[in-house]
Amino acid sequence: MDIEIHWFILHNAPMISTDYIEVAVTLPVNQTFVYGLPDTFRPDACPGMRVLVPFGRRRVTGYILEGKEESGPYKTKDVLDLLDDHPLFPESDIAFLKWVAGYYIYPIGDTIKAAMPAGLACMDVSCAFVSVKGAQALEAGDLSHEEARVLGLAAAKNGISLKSLSRRDPAGAAILRRLEKKELVQVTVVLQKETAGIKTEKFISLPKQTPTQQIRMSAKRQKILSIVREAGEVSLTSLKRNVPTAPNLIKPLAQAGWLRVFSRRVFRDPLGDPVTPDTPPELTDEQAAVVQEIQGRADVFSPCLLVGVTGSGKTEVYMRLVADAVEKGRGAIVLVPEIALISQTERRFRARFGEKIAVIHSMLSQGERLDQWRKIGLGKVNIVIGARSAIFAPIRNIGIIIVDEEHDYSYKQESGLRYNARDLAVVRAKMHNCPVVLGSATPSVQSCLNVVSEKFFQLELTRRVNNQTLPEITLVDMKKYQGTWGTDSIITPELGRGIRSCLEKGNQVLIFLNRRGFSTFPVCASCGKTLGCPHCDVTMTLHKGEDHYKCHLCGHILAADIRCPDCGTGKIKNLGFGTEKIESMLKTLFPDARVARVDQDSTARKGSTLAILRQIRNRTVDIIVGTQMLAKGHDFPAITLVGVICADLSLSLPDFRASERTFQLLAQVAGRAGRGEEPGRVIMQTFNPDHFTIKAARNQDYLEFFNQETPFRKALMYPPFSRMIQLKISGKNAEKTRDHARLAADLLEQLNTREPKAQILGPIEAAIQKISARYRWQILIKGASSGNLSRMVSAMVRDPSIQKVKSVSIAIDVDPYSLL
């Protein structure tokens, strides 16, 4: 164990002195277990560390929660191994993680696993290996087609796990049993190691004693000795920059005693290019008042909704509050909704705080994310910037939590542990007794109601920095151009003239369309059938640059020259449009302009997002076509025109939050215009110019929207006027899935005994009835008490009649954001 880590544990992590420990195992079980702690592990074991424990016939990873004086009524098994040299999370966060598991009705071990960096789990996995007899049979070709396929998969991978085989071939398990009886494969249990690990690097220094053994000194060896002597200590990586052959040269020098070579843990650095330190600007009167008000509540739990118009300087307020927390010896967590936004925020914070920050988001490699996590856990940094998963960062003494763009639905995790990072920020701040600031120009209906009910207090920034004016917003009624030919039906003459005028002034244009691809509605020209995904109930999308059709739900791909699967003869006519088609149109209409596209496709490769944002910042592009990735938070002063291709896209979705999302998205993207010296302009194309959502977005007035929207929500008792849990039932067999959904609903009705009773809606087929070859049903449970809803759902999923059906799964989504 490193001396530094040993010192850290000694001063920050309580050692366990008891004979037993409580462990949360990384399996879908709704309880913790007690294990014996052998004497060999006791001097090093702390809460928050991983252990390898026996569970039935398997070995799995578990997390130490606390020491136990007694084993309880059951005979305990002993811990097999201690997997960490320091805790992955502080003891103070165990109560928080237990709360998360309870509220979202998710196993505690899997909750902790979801909160930690990926790749840390160790467990026994059943794997199939090809025997000598099997290899001979495969080479001789004496097997059936199915047997040869399964045996080939095992041979190609030098062994394959049964779980992986089932994913690749649904019938694989049955075929494998047949092969095992013939002694063509051997099935055995293998301990699957963690895939993320610490990184070590070789360092070179001079020995403490004078070397006595003589060695021939070439010019390069002398150069190496000179570099090490001057630096005192140097890494092999940096030494190779000066002497490329250093790895071969240092070995004989070390053997002769002229150099000392040793390994040390290093942290991988995911941060971007170096930034120039900045000087804090003078705050506006509004900014100063906000900072002073929140600083005055620094030592108590204070949930604040900070409403600031786009460009009002919310980020500068955040940095002042973070600086205040750091000066007091406490830490800070800053959440941003999009990975694309992290770069901008991280650069601004690095310019102010130097290398005192860590970043956490899903685009980091497993090793990079683990290194960032360890730096935070060891107290090397105390400011964390990241997407939703950063809310679990292991900061011990939090002084403030900030959630930028608090309204954004990217804070909601839609698989596994379906948590909302914004809500968890409030809970964690309460547990650390510190302020939490939820900032937005278009706050959520939920947060607005919390202000009205005095659960939150509200502060406002009503003016842009430097008194910049809000952009002028023009609505263009698309009904005027229905039936027109050419590009006018998509890029109207009004928008075209606006783009031309903006380019002539040397400014940048942002064109917004929240739809990817080239063609979104491919239809057979002969039979009229749409080209749908064979595994999902959605149409395929043409991606012209990649020359294929792709399903945006399951990723299935079809060749671009495919004939109609229904009639077998017709050519596919590509209707509809996405960002790729808009990009192509703009290049044709404005051939002299430099056009870039920012969407999930163009930023798929690691580092590509940063590269495109750098181009925009350096003004090497003139027109940017983007999805919602560019709709919020970005600050590009040269953008003076924002064009919205179709403002109504999300209004018609079968979701009670459709209007709220549309308003927020439109108001946010409009706020990208006019953030520099020149005033901005926004042109919104819409088929519904009189809809209250469109009008509120045009007026940039969140209160106008709130006052129009809340009566509908209250009348129908939708959140935030009720609590809601959505059950997502899915299976590969349509009838079994339907029957299981009905069984779940019947059980819920039987459990719905407390007054006032909850409202159970469904079961009903989901809006998208099939995704990834799984049929989907859903049930909505609404009520006044989240505790009552949680009790009903927990009892239902534990019912033996539910648990015995393994082929149909029930996913629990507490406080759902999407009902699709």
Coordinates of N, CA, C and O in Angstrom, one line a residue, residues 90-172:
P90 N -17.0 7.3 0.6 CA -16.9 7.5 2.0 C -18.1 6.9 2.8 O -19.2 6.7 2.3
E91 N -17.8 6.6 4.0 CA -18.8 6.1 4.9 C -20.0 7.0 5.0 O -21.2 6.5 5.1
S92 N -19.8 8.3 4.9 CA -20.9 9.2 5.0 C -21.9 9.1 3.9 O -23.1 9.6 4.0
D93 N -21.5 8.5 2.8 CA -22.5 8.3 1.6 C -23.3 7.1 1.7 O -24.1 6.8 0.8
I94 N -23.0 6.2 2.6 CA -23.8 4.9 2.7 C -25.2 5.2 2.9 O -26.1 4.5 2.3
A95 N -25.6 6.1 3.8 CA -27.0 6.4 4.0 C -27.6 7.0 2.8 O -28.8 6.7 2.4
F96 N -26.9 7.8 2.0 CA -27.4 8.3 0.7 C -27.7 7.2 -0.3 O -28.7 7.2 -0.9
L97 N -26.7 6.3 -0.4 CA -26.9 5.2 -1.4 C -28.0 4.3 -1.0 O -28.8 3.8 -1.8
K98 N -28.2 4.1 0.3 CA -29.4 3.2 0.8 C -30.7 4.0 0.5 O -31.7 3.3 0.1
W99 N -30.7 5.3 0.6 CA -31.9 6.0 0.3 C -32.2 5.9 -1.2 O -33.4 5.7 -1.5
V100 N -31.2 6.0 -2.0 CA -31.4 5.9 -3.5 C -32.0 4.5 -3.8 O -33.0 4.4 -4.6
A101 N -31.4 3.5 -3.2 CA -31.9 2.1 -3.5 C -33.4 2.0 -3.0 O -34.2 1.4 -3.8
G102 N -33.7 2.5 -1.9 CA -35.1 2.4 -1.4 C -36.1 3.2 -2.2 O -37.2 2.7 -2.5
Y103 N -35.7 4.4 -2.6 CA -36.7 5.3 -3.3 C -36.9 4.8 -4.7 O -38.1 4.8 -5.1
Y104 N -35.9 4.3 -5.4 CA -36.1 3.9 -6.7 C -36.3 2.4 -6.8 O -36.3 1.8 -7.9
I105 N -36.6 1.7 -5.7 CA -36.9 0.3 -5.6 C -35.9 -0.5 -6.5 O -36.3 -1.2 -7.4
Y106 N -34.7 -0.4 -6.1 CA -33.6 -1.1 -6.8 C -32.7 -1.8 -5.8 O -32.4 -1.2 -4.7
P107 N -32.1 -2.9 -6.1 CA -31.2 -3.6 -5.2 C -30.1 -2.8 -4.7 O -29.4 -2.1 -5.5
I108 N -29.7 -2.8 -3.4 CA -28.7 -1.9 -2.9 C -27.3 -2.2 -3.5 O -26.6 -1.3 -3.8
G109 N -27.0 -3.5 -3.7 CA -25.7 -3.8 -4.3 C -25.6 -3.3 -5.8 O -24.6 -2.7 -6.2
D110 N -26.7 -3.5 -6.5 CA -26.7 -3.0 -7.9 C -26.7 -1.4 -7.9 O -26.2 -0.8 -8.9
T111 N -27.3 -0.8 -6.9 CA -27.4 0.6 -6.8 C -25.9 1.2 -6.7 O -25.5 2.1 -7.3
I112 N -25.2 0.6 -5.7 CA -23.8 1.0 -5.5 C -23.0 0.7 -6.8 O -22.2 1.6 -7.2
K113 N -23.2 -0.4 -7.4 CA -22.5 -0.7 -8.6 C -22.7 0.3 -9.7 O -21.8 0.7 -10.5
A114 N -24.0 0.8 -9.9 CA -24.4 1.8 -10.9 C -23.7 3.1 -10.5 O -23.4 3.9 -11.4
A115 N -23.5 3.4 -9.3 CA -23.0 4.7 -8.9 C -21.5 4.7 -9.1 O -20.9 5.8 -9.3
M116 N -20.8 3.6 -9.0 CA -19.4 3.5 -9.2 C -18.9 3.5 -10.6 O -19.7 3.2 -11.5
P117 N -17.6 3.8 -10.9 CA -17.1 3.6 -12.3 C -17.3 2.2 -12.8 O -17.3 1.2 -12.0
A118 N -17.6 2.1 -14.1 CA -17.8 0.8 -14.7 C -16.5 -0.1 -14.7 O -15.4 0.5 -14.6
G119 N -16.7 -1.4 -14.7 CA -15.6 -2.3 -14.9 C -15.0 -2.7 -13.6 O -13.8 -3.2 -13.6
L120 N -15.7 -2.6 -12.4 CA -15.0 -2.9 -11.1 C -15.6 -4.2 -10.6 O -15.1 -4.7 -9.5
A121 N -16.5 -4.9 -11.2 CA -17.1 -6.1 -10.7 C -16.3 -7.3 -11.0 O -15.8 -7.5 -12.1
C122 N -16.2 -8.2 -10.0 CA -15.6 -9.5 -10.2 C -16.6 -10.6 -9.8 O -17.3 -10.4 -8.7
M123 N -16.8 -11.6 -10.6 CA -17.7 -12.6 -10.2 C -17.4 -13.9 -11.1 O -16.8 -13.8 -12.1
D124 N -17.9 -15.0 -10.5 CA -17.8 -16.3 -11.3 C -18.8 -16.3 -12.4 O -19.9 -15.9 -12.3
V125 N -18.3 -16.7 -13.6 CA -19.0 -16.8 -14.8 C -18.9 -18.2 -15.4 O -17.7 -18.7 -15.5
S126 N -20.0 -18.8 -15.8 CA -19.9 -20.1 -16.5 C -19.5 -19.9 -17.9 O -20.1 -19.2 -18.7
C127 N -18.4 -20.6 -18.3 CA -17.8 -20.5 -19.7 C -17.7 -21.8 -20.3 O -17.4 -22.8 -19.6
A128 N -17.9 -21.9 -21.6 CA -17.7 -23.1 -22.4 C -16.4 -23.0 -23.2 O -16.1 -22.0 -23.9
F129 N -15.6 -24.1 -23.1 CA -14.3 -24.2 -23.8 C -14.4 -25.4 -24.7 O -14.9 -26.5 -24.3
V130 N -13.8 -25.3 -25.9 CA -13.8 -26.4 -26.9 C -12.8 -27.4 -26.4 O -11.6 -27.1 -26.2
S131 N -13.2 -28.7 -26.4 CA -12.3 -29.8 -26.0 C -11.5 -30.2 -27.2 O -11.7 -29.8 -28.4
V132 N -10.5 -31.0 -27.0 CA -9.7 -31.5 -28.1 C -10.5 -32.3 -29.1 O -10.4 -32.2 -30.3
K133 N -11.5 -33.1 -28.5 CA -12.4 -33.9 -29.3 C -13.3 -32.9 -30.2 O -13.6 -33.2 -31.3
G134 N -13.7 -31.8 -29.5 CA -14.6 -30.8 -30.2 C -13.8 -30.2 -31.4 O -14.4 -29.9 -32.4
A135 N -12.5 -29.8 -31.1 CA -11.7 -29.2 -32.2 C -11.6 -30.1 -33.4 O -11.6 -29.6 -34.5
Q136 N -11.4 -31.4 -33.1 CA -11.2 -32.3 -34.2 C -12.5 -32.5 -35.0 O -12.5 -32.5 -36.2
A137 N -13.6 -32.5 -34.3 CA -14.9 -32.6 -34.9 C -15.2 -31.4 -35.8 O -15.8 -31.5 -36.9
L138 N -14.9 -30.2 -35.3 CA -15.1 -29.0 -36.0 C -14.2 -28.9 -37.3 O -14.7 -28.5 -38.3
E139 N -13.0 -29.4 -37.2 CA -12.1 -29.4 -38.3 C -12.6 -30.5 -39.4 O -12.5 -30.2 -40.6
A140 N -13.1 -31.6 -38.9 CA -13.5 -32.7 -39.8 C -14.9 -32.4 -40.5 O -15.2 -33.0 -41.5
G141 N -15.6 -31.4 -39.9 CA -16.9 -31.0 -40.5 C -18.0 -32.1 -40.2 O -18.9 -32.3 -41.0
D142 N -17.9 -32.8 -39.1 CA -18.9 -33.9 -38.8 C -20.1 -33.4 -38.0 O -20.8 -34.2 -37.4
L143 N -20.3 -32.1 -37.8 CA -21.3 -31.6 -37.0 C -22.5 -31.0 -37.8 O -22.3 -30.6 -39.0
S144 N -23.6 -30.9 -37.2 CA -24.7 -30.2 -37.8 C -24.4 -28.7 -37.9 O -23.5 -28.2 -37.3
H145 N -25.2 -28.0 -38.7 CA -25.0 -26.6 -38.9 C -25.1 -25.8 -37.6 O -24.2 -24.9 -37.3
E146 N -26.1 -26.1 -36.7 CA -26.3 -25.4 -35.4 C -25.1 -25.7 -34.5 O -24.6 -24.8 -33.8
E147 N -24.7 -27.0 -34.4 CA -23.6 -27.4 -33.5 C -22.3 -26.7 -34.0 O -21.5 -26.2 -33.1
A148 N -22.0 -26.7 -35.3 CA -20.8 -26.1 -35.8 C -20.8 -24.6 -35.5 O -19.7 -24.0 -35.2
R149 N -22.0 -23.9 -35.6 CA -22.0 -22.5 -35.3 C -21.7 -22.2 -33.8 O -20.9 -21.3 -33.5
V150 N -22.3 -22.9 -32.9 CA -22.0 -22.7 -31.5 C -20.6 -23.0 -31.1 O -19.9 -22.3 -30.4
L151 N -20.1 -24.2 -31.6 CA -18.7 -24.6 -31.4 C -17.8 -23.6 -32.0 O -16.7 -23.3 -31.4
G152 N -18.1 -23.0 -33.1 CA -17.2 -22.0 -33.7 C -17.2 -20.7 -32.9 O -16.1 -20.1 -32.8
L153 N -18.3 -20.3 -32.3 CA -18.3 -19.1 -31.4 C -17.4 -19.4 -30.2 O -16.6 -18.5 -29.9
A154 N -17.4 -20.5 -29.6 CA -16.6 -20.8 -28.5 C -15.1 -20.9 -28.9 O -14.2 -20.4 -28.1
A155 N -14.8 -21.4 -30.1 CA -13.4 -21.6 -30.5 C -12.9 -20.2 -30.9 O -11.7 -19.9 -30.5
A156 N -13.7 -19.3 -31.5 CA -13.2 -18.0 -32.0 C -12.8 -17.2 -30.8 O -11.9 -16.3 -30.8
K157 N -13.5 -17.3 -29.7 CA -13.3 -16.4 -28.5 C -12.4 -17.1 -27.5 O -12.2 -16.6 -26.4
N158 N -11.9 -18.3 -27.8 CA -11.1 -19.1 -26.8 C -11.9 -19.3 -25.5 O -11.4 -19.0 -24.4
G159 N -13.1 -19.7 -25.7 CA -14.0 -19.8 -24.6 C -15.1 -18.7 -24.6 O -14.7 -17.6 -24.9
I160 N -16.3 -19.0 -24.3 CA -17.4 -18.0 -24.3 C -18.3 -18.2 -23.1 O -18.6 -19.4 -22.7
S161 N -18.7 -17.1 -22.5 CA -19.6 -17.2 -21.4 C -21.0 -17.6 -21.8 O -21.4 -17.3 -23.0
L162 N -21.7 -18.4 -21.0 CA -23.1 -18.8 -21.3 C -24.0 -17.6 -21.6 O -24.9 -17.6 -22.4
K163 N -23.8 -16.6 -20.8 CA -24.6 -15.3 -20.9 C -24.4 -14.7 -22.3 O -25.3 -14.3 -23.0
S164 N -23.1 -14.6 -22.7 CA -22.8 -14.0 -24.0 C -23.3 -14.9 -25.1 O -23.8 -14.4 -26.1
L165 N -23.2 -16.2 -25.0 CA -23.7 -17.1 -26.0 C -25.3 -16.9 -26.2 O -25.8 -16.9 -27.3
S166 N -26.0 -16.8 -25.1 CA -27.4 -16.6 -25.1 C -27.8 -15.3 -25.9 O -28.8 -15.3 -26.6
R167 N -27.0 -14.3 -25.7 CA -27.3 -13.0 -26.4 C -27.1 -13.2 -27.9 O -27.8 -12.6 -28.7
R168 N -26.0 -13.9 -28.3 CA -25.7 -14.1 -29.7 C -26.6 -15.1 -30.4 O -27.0 -14.9 -31.5
D169 N -27.0 -16.1 -29.6 CA -27.9 -17.2 -30.2 C -28.9 -17.7 -29.2 O -28.5 -18.4 -28.2
P170 N -30.2 -17.3 -29.3 CA -31.2 -17.7 -28.3 C -31.2 -19.2 -28.1 O -31.6 -19.6 -27.0
A171 N -30.9 -20.0 -29.1 CA -31.0 -21.5 -29.0 C -29.7 -22.0 -28.5 O -29.5 -23.3 -28.4
G172 N -28.7 -21.2 -28.3 CA -27.3 -21.6 -28.0 C -27.2 -22.5 -26.8 O -26.4 -23.5 -26.8

